[in-house]
């Protein structure tokens, strides 16, 4: 996580996407990232009209594999506008 935090400081439009197998594990990841000073949004509303709609006070999002599959087109567009670092 220290390396990832450093990468974000080097990439002004960098965002983190954490994908977990369950909501319970996603919450654990979110808590761990927060300990390292990284704020992840848990229930992000993906927008087809605005692919870069993540609030600026978040460093990224955390979701389950199922949510990623449901929103794959919006996530692809989001990563087109941001340098995304994906943690599986």
PDB file of C-alpha atoms in Angstrom:
ATOM      1  CA  UNK A   1       0.000   0.000   0.000  1.00  0.00           C
ATOM      2  CA  UNK A   2       2.921   2.311   0.593  1.00  0.00           C
ATOM      3  CA  UNK A   3       4.026   1.836  -3.012  1.00  0.00           C
ATOM      4  CA  UNK A   4       0.505   2.483  -4.265  1.00  0.00           C
ATOM      5  CA  UNK A   5       0.244   5.655  -2.180  1.00  0.00           C
ATOM      6  CA  UNK A   6       3.525   6.858  -3.683  1.00  0.00           C
ATOM      7  CA  UNK A   7       2.270   6.142  -7.231  1.00  0.00           C
ATOM      8  CA  UNK A   8      -0.826   8.265  -6.553  1.00  0.00           C
ATOM      9  CA  UNK A   9       1.343  11.213  -5.513  1.00  0.00           C
ATOM     10  CA  UNK A  10       3.144  10.909  -8.865  1.00  0.00           C
ATOM     11  CA  UNK A  11      -0.104  10.712 -10.883  1.00  0.00           C
ATOM     12  CA  UNK A  12      -2.403  13.711 -10.377  1.00  0.00           C
ATOM     13  CA  UNK A  13      -5.322  11.896 -12.016  1.00  0.00           C
ATOM     14  CA  UNK A  14      -4.531   8.496 -10.476  1.00  0.00           C
ATOM     15  CA  UNK A  15      -7.347   6.490  -8.898  1.00  0.00           C
ATOM     16  CA  UNK A  16      -7.479   3.120  -7.146  1.00  0.00           C
ATOM     17  CA  UNK A  17      -9.990   0.393  -7.917  1.00  0.00           C
ATOM     18  CA  UNK A  18     -10.064  -2.420  -5.366  1.00  0.00           C
ATOM     19  CA  UNK A  19     -12.075  -5.511  -6.297  1.00  0.00           C
ATOM     20  CA  UNK A  20     -12.946  -8.084  -3.643  1.00  0.00           C
ATOM     21  CA  UNK A  21     -14.911 -11.347  -3.660  1.00  0.00           C
ATOM     22  CA  UNK A  22     -17.430 -10.204  -1.010  1.00  0.00           C
ATOM     23  CA  UNK A  23     -18.789  -7.082   0.663  1.00  0.00           C
ATOM     24  CA  UNK A  24     -17.205  -8.160   3.957  1.00  0.00           C
ATOM     25  CA  UNK A  25     -13.739  -8.351   2.400  1.00  0.00           C
ATOM     26  CA  UNK A  26     -14.319  -5.090   0.485  1.00  0.00           C
ATOM     27  CA  UNK A  27     -15.045  -3.355   3.811  1.00  0.00           C
ATOM     28  CA  UNK A  28     -11.872  -4.838   5.312  1.00  0.00           C
ATOM     29  CA  UNK A  29      -9.834  -3.525   2.369  1.00  0.00           C
ATOM     30  CA  UNK A  30     -11.431  -0.084   2.705  1.00  0.00           C
ATOM     31  CA  UNK A  31     -10.531   0.014   6.395  1.00  0.00           C
ATOM     32  CA  UNK A  32      -6.943  -1.065   5.690  1.00  0.00           C
ATOM     33  CA  UNK A  33      -6.485   1.527   2.926  1.00  0.00           C
ATOM     34  CA  UNK A  34      -7.810   4.215   5.295  1.00  0.00           C
ATOM     35  CA  UNK A  35      -5.081   3.270   7.807  1.00  0.00           C
ATOM     36  CA  UNK A  36      -2.583   4.193   5.060  1.00  0.00           C
ATOM     37  CA  UNK A  37      -4.268   7.540   4.385  1.00  0.00           C
ATOM     38  CA  UNK A  38      -6.171   6.420   1.283  1.00  0.00           C
ATOM     39  CA  UNK A  39      -9.922   7.038   1.165  1.00  0.00           C
ATOM     40  CA  UNK A  40     -11.964   4.596  -0.934  1.00  0.00           C
ATOM     41  CA  UNK A  41     -15.648   4.980  -1.724  1.00  0.00           C
ATOM     42  CA  UNK A  42     -17.727   1.882  -1.067  1.00  0.00           C
ATOM     43  CA  UNK A  43     -21.025   2.524  -2.883  1.00  0.00           C
ATOM     44  CA  UNK A  44     -20.104   4.518  -5.948  1.00  0.00           C
ATOM     45  CA  UNK A  45     -22.852   5.258  -8.485  1.00  0.00           C
ATOM     46  CA  UNK A  46     -21.250   4.690 -11.884  1.00  0.00           C
ATOM     47  CA  UNK A  47     -22.485   7.107 -14.536  1.00  0.00           C
ATOM     48  CA  UNK A  48     -22.619   6.443 -18.260  1.00  0.00           C
ATOM     49  CA  UNK A  49     -22.911  10.185 -18.947  1.00  0.00           C
ATOM     50  CA  UNK A  50     -20.069  11.316 -16.679  1.00  0.00           C
ATOM     51  CA  UNK A  51     -17.294   8.702 -16.582  1.00  0.00           C
ATOM     52  CA  UNK A  52     -15.141  10.841 -14.266  1.00  0.00           C
ATOM     53  CA  UNK A  53     -17.758  11.360 -11.561  1.00  0.00           C
ATOM     54  CA  UNK A  54     -15.819  10.298  -8.450  1.00  0.00           C
ATOM     55  CA  UNK A  55     -15.741  13.014  -5.804  1.00  0.00           C
ATOM     56  CA  UNK A  56     -12.295  14.564  -5.383  1.00  0.00           C
ATOM     57  CA  UNK A  57     -12.027  13.656  -1.684  1.00  0.00           C
ATOM     58  CA  UNK A  58     -11.794   9.960  -2.612  1.00  0.00           C
ATOM     59  CA  UNK A  59      -8.649   8.208  -3.850  1.00  0.00           C
ATOM     60  CA  UNK A  60     -10.685   5.485  -5.506  1.00  0.00           C
ATOM     61  CA  UNK A  61     -13.418   2.910  -5.103  1.00  0.00           C
ATOM     62  CA  UNK A  62     -13.787  -0.544  -3.600  1.00  0.00           C
ATOM     63  CA  UNK A  63     -16.317  -3.047  -4.931  1.00  0.00           C
ATOM     64  CA  UNK A  64     -17.119  -6.712  -5.320  1.00  0.00           C
ATOM     65  CA  UNK A  65     -16.413  -8.765  -8.433  1.00  0.00           C
ATOM     66  CA  UNK A  66     -20.168  -8.799  -9.093  1.00  0.00           C
ATOM     67  CA  UNK A  67     -20.392  -4.977  -9.052  1.00  0.00           C
ATOM     68  CA  UNK A  68     -17.419  -4.764 -11.386  1.00  0.00           C
ATOM     69  CA  UNK A  69     -19.119  -7.140 -13.816  1.00  0.00           C
ATOM     70  CA  UNK A  70     -22.364  -5.127 -13.664  1.00  0.00           C
ATOM     71  CA  UNK A  71     -20.583  -1.827 -14.345  1.00  0.00           C
ATOM     72  CA  UNK A  72     -17.711  -2.889 -16.619  1.00  0.00           C
ATOM     73  CA  UNK A  73     -18.476  -0.343 -19.365  1.00  0.00           C
ATOM     74  CA  UNK A  74     -18.620   2.600 -16.935  1.00  0.00           C
ATOM     75  CA  UNK A  75     -15.449   1.426 -15.195  1.00  0.00           C
ATOM     76  CA  UNK A  76     -13.670   1.136 -18.544  1.00  0.00           C
ATOM     77  CA  UNK A  77     -14.624   4.738 -19.364  1.00  0.00           C
ATOM     78  CA  UNK A  78     -13.590   5.868 -15.874  1.00  0.00           C
ATOM     79  CA  UNK A  79     -10.148   4.298 -16.390  1.00  0.00           C
ATOM     80  CA  UNK A  80      -9.887   5.973 -19.789  1.00  0.00           C
ATOM     81  CA  UNK A  81     -10.037   9.395 -18.054  1.00  0.00           C
ATOM     82  CA  UNK A  82      -7.985   8.424 -15.007  1.00  0.00           C
ATOM     83  CA  UNK A  83      -4.815   6.440 -14.445  1.00  0.00           C
ATOM     84  CA  UNK A  84      -6.315   3.491 -12.601  1.00  0.00           C
ATOM     85  CA  UNK A  85      -4.413   1.177 -10.314  1.00  0.00           C
ATOM     86  CA  UNK A  86      -6.437  -2.018  -9.876  1.00  0.00           C
ATOM     87  CA  UNK A  87      -6.033  -4.237  -6.821  1.00  0.00           C
ATOM     88  CA  UNK A  88      -7.594  -7.693  -7.045  1.00  0.00           C
TER      89      UNK A  88
END
